[in-house]
Short mmCIF file of C-alpha atoms and ligand atoms in Angstrom, two decimals:
data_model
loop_
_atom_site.label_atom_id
_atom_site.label_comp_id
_atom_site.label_asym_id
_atom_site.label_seq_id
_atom_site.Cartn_x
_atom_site.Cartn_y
_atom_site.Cartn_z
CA UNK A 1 2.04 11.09 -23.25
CA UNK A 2 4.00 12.16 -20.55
CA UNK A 3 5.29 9.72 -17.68
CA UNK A 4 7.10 9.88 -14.74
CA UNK A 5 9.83 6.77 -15.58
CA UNK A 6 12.57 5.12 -14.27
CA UNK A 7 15.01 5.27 -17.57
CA UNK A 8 17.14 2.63 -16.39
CA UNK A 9 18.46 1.11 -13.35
CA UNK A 10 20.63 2.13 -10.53
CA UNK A 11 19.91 5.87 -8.18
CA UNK A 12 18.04 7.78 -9.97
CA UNK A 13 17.30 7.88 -13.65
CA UNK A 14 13.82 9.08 -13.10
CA UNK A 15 12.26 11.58 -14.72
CA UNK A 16 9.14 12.61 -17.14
CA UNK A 17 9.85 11.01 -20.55
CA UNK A 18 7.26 10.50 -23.46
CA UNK A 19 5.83 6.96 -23.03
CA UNK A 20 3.49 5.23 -25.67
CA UNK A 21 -0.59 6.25 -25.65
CA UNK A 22 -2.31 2.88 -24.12
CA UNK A 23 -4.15 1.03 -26.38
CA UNK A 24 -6.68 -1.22 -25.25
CA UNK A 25 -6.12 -5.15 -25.31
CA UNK A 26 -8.63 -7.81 -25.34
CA UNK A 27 -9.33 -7.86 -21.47
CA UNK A 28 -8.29 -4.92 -20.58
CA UNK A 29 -9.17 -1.53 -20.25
CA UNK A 30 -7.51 2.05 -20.31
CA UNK A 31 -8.27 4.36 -17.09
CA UNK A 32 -7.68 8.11 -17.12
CA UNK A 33 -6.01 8.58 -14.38
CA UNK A 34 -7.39 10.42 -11.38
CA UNK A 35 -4.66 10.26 -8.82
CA UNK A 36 -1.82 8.40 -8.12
CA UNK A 37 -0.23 7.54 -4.70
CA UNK A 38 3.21 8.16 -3.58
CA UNK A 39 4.90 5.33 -1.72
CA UNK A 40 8.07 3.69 -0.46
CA UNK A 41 8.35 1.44 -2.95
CA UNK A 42 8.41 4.65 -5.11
CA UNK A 43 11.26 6.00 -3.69
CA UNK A 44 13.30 2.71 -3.65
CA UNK A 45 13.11 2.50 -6.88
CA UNK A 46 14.10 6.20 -6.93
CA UNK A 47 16.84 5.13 -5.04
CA UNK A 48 17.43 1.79 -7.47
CA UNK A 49 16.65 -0.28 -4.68
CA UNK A 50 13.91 -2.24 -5.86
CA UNK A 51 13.96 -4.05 -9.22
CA UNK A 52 12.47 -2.67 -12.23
CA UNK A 53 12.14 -3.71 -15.92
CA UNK A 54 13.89 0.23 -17.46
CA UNK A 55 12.09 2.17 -19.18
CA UNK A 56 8.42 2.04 -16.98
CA UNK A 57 6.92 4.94 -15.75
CA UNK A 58 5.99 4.13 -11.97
CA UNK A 59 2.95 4.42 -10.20
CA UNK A 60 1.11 1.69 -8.69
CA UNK A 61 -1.66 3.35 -6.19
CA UNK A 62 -4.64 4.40 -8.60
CA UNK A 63 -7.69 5.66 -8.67
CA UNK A 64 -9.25 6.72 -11.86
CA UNK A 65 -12.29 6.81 -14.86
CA UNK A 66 -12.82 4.13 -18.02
CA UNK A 67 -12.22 5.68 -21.01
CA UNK A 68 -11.71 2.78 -23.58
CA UNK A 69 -12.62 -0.80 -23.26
CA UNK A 70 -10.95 -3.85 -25.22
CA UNK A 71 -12.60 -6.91 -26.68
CA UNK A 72 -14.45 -8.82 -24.22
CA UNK A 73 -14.77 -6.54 -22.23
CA UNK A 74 -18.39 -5.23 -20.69
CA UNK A 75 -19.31 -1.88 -21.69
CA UNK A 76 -21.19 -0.90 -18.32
CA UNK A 77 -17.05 -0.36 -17.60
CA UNK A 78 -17.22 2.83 -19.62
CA UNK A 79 -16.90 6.03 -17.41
CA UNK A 80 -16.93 4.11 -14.04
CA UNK A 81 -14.93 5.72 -11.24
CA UNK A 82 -12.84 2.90 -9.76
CA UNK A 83 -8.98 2.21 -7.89
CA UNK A 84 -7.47 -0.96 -9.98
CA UNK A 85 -5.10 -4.15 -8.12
CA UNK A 86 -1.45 -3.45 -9.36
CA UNK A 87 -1.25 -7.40 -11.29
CA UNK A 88 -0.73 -6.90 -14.77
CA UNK A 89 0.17 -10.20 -15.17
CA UNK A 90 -0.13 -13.48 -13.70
CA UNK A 91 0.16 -16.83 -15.17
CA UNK A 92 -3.24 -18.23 -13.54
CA UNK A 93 -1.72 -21.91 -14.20
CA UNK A 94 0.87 -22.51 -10.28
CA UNK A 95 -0.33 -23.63 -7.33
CA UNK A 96 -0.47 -19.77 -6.15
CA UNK A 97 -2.76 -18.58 -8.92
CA UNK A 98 -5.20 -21.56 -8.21
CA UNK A 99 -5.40 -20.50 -4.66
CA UNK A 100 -5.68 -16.98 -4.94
CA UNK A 101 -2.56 -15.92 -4.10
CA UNK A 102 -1.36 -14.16 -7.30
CA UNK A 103 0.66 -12.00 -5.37
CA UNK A 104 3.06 -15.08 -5.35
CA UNK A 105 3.26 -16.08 -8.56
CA UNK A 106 6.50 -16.36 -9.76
CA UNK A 107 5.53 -14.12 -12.91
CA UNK A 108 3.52 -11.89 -12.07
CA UNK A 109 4.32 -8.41 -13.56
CA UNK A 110 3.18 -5.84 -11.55
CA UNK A 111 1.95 -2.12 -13.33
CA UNK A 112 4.87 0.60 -12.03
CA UNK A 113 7.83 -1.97 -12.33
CA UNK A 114 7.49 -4.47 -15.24
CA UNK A 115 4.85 -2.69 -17.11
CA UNK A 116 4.13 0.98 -17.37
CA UNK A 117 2.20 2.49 -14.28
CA UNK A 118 0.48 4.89 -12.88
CA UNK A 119 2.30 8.02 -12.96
CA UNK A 120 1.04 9.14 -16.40
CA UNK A 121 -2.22 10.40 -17.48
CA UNK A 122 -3.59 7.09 -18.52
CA UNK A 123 -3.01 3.26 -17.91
CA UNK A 124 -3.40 0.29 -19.09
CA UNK A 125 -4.68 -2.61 -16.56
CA UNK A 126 -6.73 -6.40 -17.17
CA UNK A 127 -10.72 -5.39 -16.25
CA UNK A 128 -10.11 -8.35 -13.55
CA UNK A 129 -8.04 -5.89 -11.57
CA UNK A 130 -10.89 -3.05 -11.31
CA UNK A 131 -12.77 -2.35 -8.16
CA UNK A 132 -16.07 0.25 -8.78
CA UNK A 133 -15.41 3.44 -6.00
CA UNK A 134 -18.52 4.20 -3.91
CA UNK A 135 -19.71 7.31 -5.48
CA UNK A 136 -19.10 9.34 -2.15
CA UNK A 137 -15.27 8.69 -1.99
CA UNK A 138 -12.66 11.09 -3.24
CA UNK A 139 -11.22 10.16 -6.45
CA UNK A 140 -7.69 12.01 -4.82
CA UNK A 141 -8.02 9.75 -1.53
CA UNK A 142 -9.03 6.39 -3.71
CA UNK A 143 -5.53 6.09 -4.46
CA UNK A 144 -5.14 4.54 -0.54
CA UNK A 145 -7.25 1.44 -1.71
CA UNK A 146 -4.22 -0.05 -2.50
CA UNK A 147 -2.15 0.38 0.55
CA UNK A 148 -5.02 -0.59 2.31
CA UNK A 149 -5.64 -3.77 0.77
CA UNK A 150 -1.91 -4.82 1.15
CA UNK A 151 -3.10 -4.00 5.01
CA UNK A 152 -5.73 -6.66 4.81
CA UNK A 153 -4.04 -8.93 3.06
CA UNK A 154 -1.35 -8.73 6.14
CA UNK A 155 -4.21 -8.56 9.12
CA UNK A 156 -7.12 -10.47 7.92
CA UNK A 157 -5.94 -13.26 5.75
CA UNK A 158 -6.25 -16.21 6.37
CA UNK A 159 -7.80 -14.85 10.00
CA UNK A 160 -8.13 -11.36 11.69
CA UNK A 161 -5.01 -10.94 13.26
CA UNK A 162 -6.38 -9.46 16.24
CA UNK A 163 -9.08 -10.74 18.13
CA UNK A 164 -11.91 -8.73 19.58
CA UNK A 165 -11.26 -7.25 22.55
CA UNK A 166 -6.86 -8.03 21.72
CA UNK A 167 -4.43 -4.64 22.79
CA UNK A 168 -2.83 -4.12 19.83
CA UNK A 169 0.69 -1.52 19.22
CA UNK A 170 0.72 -0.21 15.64
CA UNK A 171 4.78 0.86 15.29
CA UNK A 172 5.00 3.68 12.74
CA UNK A 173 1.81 5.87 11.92
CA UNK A 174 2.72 6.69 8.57
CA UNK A 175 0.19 6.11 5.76
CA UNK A 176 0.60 2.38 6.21
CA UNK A 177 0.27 2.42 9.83
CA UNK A 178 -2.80 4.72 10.23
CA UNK A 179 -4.70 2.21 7.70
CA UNK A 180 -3.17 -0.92 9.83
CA UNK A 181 -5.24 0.81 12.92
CA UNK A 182 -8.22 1.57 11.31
CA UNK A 183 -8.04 -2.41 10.00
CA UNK A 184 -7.12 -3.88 13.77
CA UNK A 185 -9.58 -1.72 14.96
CA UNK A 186 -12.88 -3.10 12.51
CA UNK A 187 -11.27 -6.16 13.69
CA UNK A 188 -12.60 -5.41 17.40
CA UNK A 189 -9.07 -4.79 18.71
CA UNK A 190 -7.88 -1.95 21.35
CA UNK A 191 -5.47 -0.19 19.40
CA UNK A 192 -2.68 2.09 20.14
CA UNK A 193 -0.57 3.87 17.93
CA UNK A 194 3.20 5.07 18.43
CA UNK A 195 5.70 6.92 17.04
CA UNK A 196 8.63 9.08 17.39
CA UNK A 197 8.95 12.89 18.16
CA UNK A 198 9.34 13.64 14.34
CA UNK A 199 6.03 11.74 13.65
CA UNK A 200 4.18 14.78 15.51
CA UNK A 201 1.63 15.21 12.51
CA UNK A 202 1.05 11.97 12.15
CA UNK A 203 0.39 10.86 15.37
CA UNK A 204 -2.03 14.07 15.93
CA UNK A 205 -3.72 12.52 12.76
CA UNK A 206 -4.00 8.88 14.92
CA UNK A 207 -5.59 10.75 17.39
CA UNK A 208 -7.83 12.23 15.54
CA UNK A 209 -9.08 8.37 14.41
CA UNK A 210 -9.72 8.13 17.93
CA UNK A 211 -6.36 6.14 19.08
CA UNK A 212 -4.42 6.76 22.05
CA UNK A 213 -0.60 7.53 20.79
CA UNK A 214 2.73 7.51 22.22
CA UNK A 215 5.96 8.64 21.37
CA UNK A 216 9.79 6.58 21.66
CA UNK A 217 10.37 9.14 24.75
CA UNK A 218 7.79 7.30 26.81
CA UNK A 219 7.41 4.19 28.62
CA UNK A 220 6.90 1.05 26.48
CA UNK A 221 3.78 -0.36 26.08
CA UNK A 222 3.00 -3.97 25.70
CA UNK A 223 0.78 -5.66 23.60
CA UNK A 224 -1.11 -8.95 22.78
CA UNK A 225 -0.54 -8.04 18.94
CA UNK A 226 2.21 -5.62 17.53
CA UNK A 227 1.70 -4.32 13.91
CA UNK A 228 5.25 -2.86 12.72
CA UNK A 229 4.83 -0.39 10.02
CA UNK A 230 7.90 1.73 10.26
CA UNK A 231 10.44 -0.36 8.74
CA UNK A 232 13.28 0.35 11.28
CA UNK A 233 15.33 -1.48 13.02
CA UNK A 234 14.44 0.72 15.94
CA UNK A 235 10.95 0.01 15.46
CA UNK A 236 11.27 -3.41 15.18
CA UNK A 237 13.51 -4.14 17.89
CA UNK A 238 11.22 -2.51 20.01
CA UNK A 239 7.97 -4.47 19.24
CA UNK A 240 9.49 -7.62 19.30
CA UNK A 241 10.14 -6.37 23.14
CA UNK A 242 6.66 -5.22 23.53
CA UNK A 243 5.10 -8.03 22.06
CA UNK A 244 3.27 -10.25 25.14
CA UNK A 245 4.57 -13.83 26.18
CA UNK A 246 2.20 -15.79 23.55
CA UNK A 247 1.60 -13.10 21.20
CA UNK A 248 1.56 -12.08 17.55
CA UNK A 249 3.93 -9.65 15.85
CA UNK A 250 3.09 -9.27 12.48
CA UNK A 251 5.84 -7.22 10.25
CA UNK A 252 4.32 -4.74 7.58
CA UNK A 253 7.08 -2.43 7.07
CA UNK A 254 10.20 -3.02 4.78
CA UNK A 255 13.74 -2.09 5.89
CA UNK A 256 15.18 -2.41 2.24
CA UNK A 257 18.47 -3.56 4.00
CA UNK A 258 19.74 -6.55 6.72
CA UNK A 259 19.02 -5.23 9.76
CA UNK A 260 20.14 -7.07 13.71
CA UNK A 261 17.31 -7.82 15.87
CA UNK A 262 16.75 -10.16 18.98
CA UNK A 263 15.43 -12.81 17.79
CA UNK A 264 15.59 -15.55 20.73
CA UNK A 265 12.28 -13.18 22.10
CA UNK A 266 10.34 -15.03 19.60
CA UNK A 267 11.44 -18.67 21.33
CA UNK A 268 11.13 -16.83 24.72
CA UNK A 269 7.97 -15.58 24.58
CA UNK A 270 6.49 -18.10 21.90
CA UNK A 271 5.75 -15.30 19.66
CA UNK A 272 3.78 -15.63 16.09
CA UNK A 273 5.50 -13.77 13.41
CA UNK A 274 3.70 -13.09 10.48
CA UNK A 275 3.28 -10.31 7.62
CA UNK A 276 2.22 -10.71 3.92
CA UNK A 277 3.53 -9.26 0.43
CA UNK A 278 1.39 -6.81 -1.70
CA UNK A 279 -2.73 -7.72 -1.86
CA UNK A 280 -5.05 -10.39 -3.25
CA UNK A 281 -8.15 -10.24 -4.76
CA UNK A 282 -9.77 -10.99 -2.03
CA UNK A 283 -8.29 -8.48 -0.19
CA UNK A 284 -9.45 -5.80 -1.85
CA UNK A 285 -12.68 -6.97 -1.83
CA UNK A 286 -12.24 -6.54 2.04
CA UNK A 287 -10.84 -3.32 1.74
CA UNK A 288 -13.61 -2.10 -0.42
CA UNK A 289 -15.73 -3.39 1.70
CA UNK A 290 -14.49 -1.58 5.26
CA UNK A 291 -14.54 2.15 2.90
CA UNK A 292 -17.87 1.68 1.86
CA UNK A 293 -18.82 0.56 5.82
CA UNK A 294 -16.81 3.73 6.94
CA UNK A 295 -14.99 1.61 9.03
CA UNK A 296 -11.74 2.44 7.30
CA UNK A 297 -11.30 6.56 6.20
CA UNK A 298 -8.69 7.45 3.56
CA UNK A 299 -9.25 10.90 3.31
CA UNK A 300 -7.84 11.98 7.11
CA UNK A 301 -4.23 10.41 5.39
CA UNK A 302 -4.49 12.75 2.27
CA UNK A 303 -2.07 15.47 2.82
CA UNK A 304 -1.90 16.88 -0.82
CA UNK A 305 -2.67 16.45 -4.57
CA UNK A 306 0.49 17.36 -6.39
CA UNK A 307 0.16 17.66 -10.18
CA UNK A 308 2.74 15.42 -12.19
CA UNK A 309 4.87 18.52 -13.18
CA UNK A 310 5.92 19.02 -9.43
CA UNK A 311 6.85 15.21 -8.38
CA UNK A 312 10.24 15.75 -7.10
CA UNK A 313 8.66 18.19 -4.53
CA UNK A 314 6.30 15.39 -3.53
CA UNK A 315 8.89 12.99 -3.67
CA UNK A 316 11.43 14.73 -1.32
CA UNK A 317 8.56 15.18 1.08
CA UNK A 318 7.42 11.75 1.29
CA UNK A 319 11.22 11.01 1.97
CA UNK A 320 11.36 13.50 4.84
CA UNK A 321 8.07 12.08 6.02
CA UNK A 322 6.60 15.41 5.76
CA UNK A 323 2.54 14.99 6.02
CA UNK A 324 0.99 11.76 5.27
CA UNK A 325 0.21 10.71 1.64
CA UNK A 326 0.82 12.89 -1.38
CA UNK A 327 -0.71 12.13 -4.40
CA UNK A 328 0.02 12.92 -8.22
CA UNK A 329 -2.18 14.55 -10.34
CA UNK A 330 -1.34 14.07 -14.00
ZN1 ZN B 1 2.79 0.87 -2.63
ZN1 ZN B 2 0.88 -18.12 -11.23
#
């Protein structure tokens, strides 16, 4: 089987390499795989900015079908369409496990950098991690689940961060940022979306969800609750400023570097900072939950399904930010 893997550390060293056939463990199943997401964290580690256990073929957004179940495992799994949490491992014994907070235990392995992910025709993943798809959804937009649970976990948990009625400024209307919307939004918040001129796409896609946009070149607008999803200093400099005396800023996207930023605004204007790293189970569960209430779409943020062959197309246009989210198609 053929997987697109990081072959060992450092920039690049990815390519497609054979990878071994996934058998089925006790608890686990094997999914052949629909589609599978392409996101930043993708192309840090193409850049050998994030850390990965070399070889492991990448991939962590998923949707796809049950083909083979392991021991213990219920056979109403077989040939259910479903998107899967990226925990391959957890220890379920720390403090974080007990409280459902896996996404902070300290040994978690995660599918795509410790264990072989997505990026492949088939993968391996615990039946724990499986969510069912309603039937209606795309199996080539499912993919988003993921991205859009990491939303949730950042917005809704342990409250909403936005309250009804609360103006809320979404930096960056990428694929992150267009979910973060939808999610402030369902939350009862006024949202507004911004970007900058190169986002033109995008932001045309935002207002298509129904949110009023802006671009950099215009005046600032202030907010009760600022969601930064672009991951620039830029951006974040610039919510910090927007964010209202008393308000929340809650920081989704990832710089990958040290960046400067002017910080006394949060003592000035007594200013909540928050954010959250990767999903939960219950999380997804919310996430699930808004798709099958249409109160979330993925499939506006699909731009194209790319088969596996042709990644370093869809790569190189995720890295110039072309579209929204392309997807692999093994
Ligand atoms: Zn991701
Ligand atoms: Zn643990």
């Amino acid at each position: 089987m053929r997987g697109l893997t990081k072959l060992a550390p450092g920039p690049g060293n990815l390519g497609l390499a054979d990878r071994p056939e996934p058998i089925a463990l006790e608890g686990h199943v094997v999914l052949e795989v629909a589609a599978a997401g392409i996101c930043g964290t993708d192309l840090h580690i193409a850049d050998g900015e994030y850390e990965t256990v070399t070889p492991v073929t990448i991939g962590h957004e998923v949707s796809g079908v049950v083909t083979e179940v392991g021991e213990g495992v219920d056979e109403s799994w077989l040939g259910a369409r479903v998107a899967s949490e990226t925990y391959f491992f957890t220890c379920g014994q720390c403090a974080f496990c007990h409280a459902g907070r896996p996404n902070l235990c300290p040994e978690r392995q995660s599918i795509g950098t410790h264990v072989d992910g997505a990026f492949a025709p088939r993968l391996l993943v615990p039946v724990a991690n499986l969510h069912r798809l309603p039937d209606w959804l795309d199996a080539e937009a499912a993919p988003l689940c993921e991205p859009l649970a990491c939303v949730c976990h950042s917005l809704l948990e342990p409250a909403p961060a936005a309250e009804p009625g609360a103006e809320v400024l979404v930096i960056g209307p990428g694929p992150v940022g267009l979910l973060a919307a939808q999610v402030a939004k369902a939350a009862g918040g006024n949202v507004h979306v911004r970007g900058t001129l190169r986002d033109g796409q995008r932001l045309t896609a935002a207002g298509g969800l129904g949110f009023e946009t802006s671009t950099t070149e215009e005046p600032p607008v202030e907010a009760d609750v600022v969601i930064e999803c672009s991951g620039s200093e830029a951006g974040m400099v610039a919510g910090l400023a927007a964010a209202r005396r008393g308000g929340r800023y809650v920081q989704i996207g990832l710089a990958g570097r040290t960046v400067a930023l002017p910080f006394d605004l949060v003592c000035f204007h007594e200013l909540r900072i928050t954010s959250g790293f990767a999903s939960t189970p219950s999380s997804w569960r919310k996430a699930l939950e808004l798709v099958a209430e249409r109160r979330v779409q993925l499939e506006p943020l699909l731009t194209e399904v790319v088969p596996l062959a042709d990644w370093e197309r869809a790569f190189a246009a995720t890295r110039a930010a072309e579209g929204i989210k392309f997807v692999l198609a093994p």
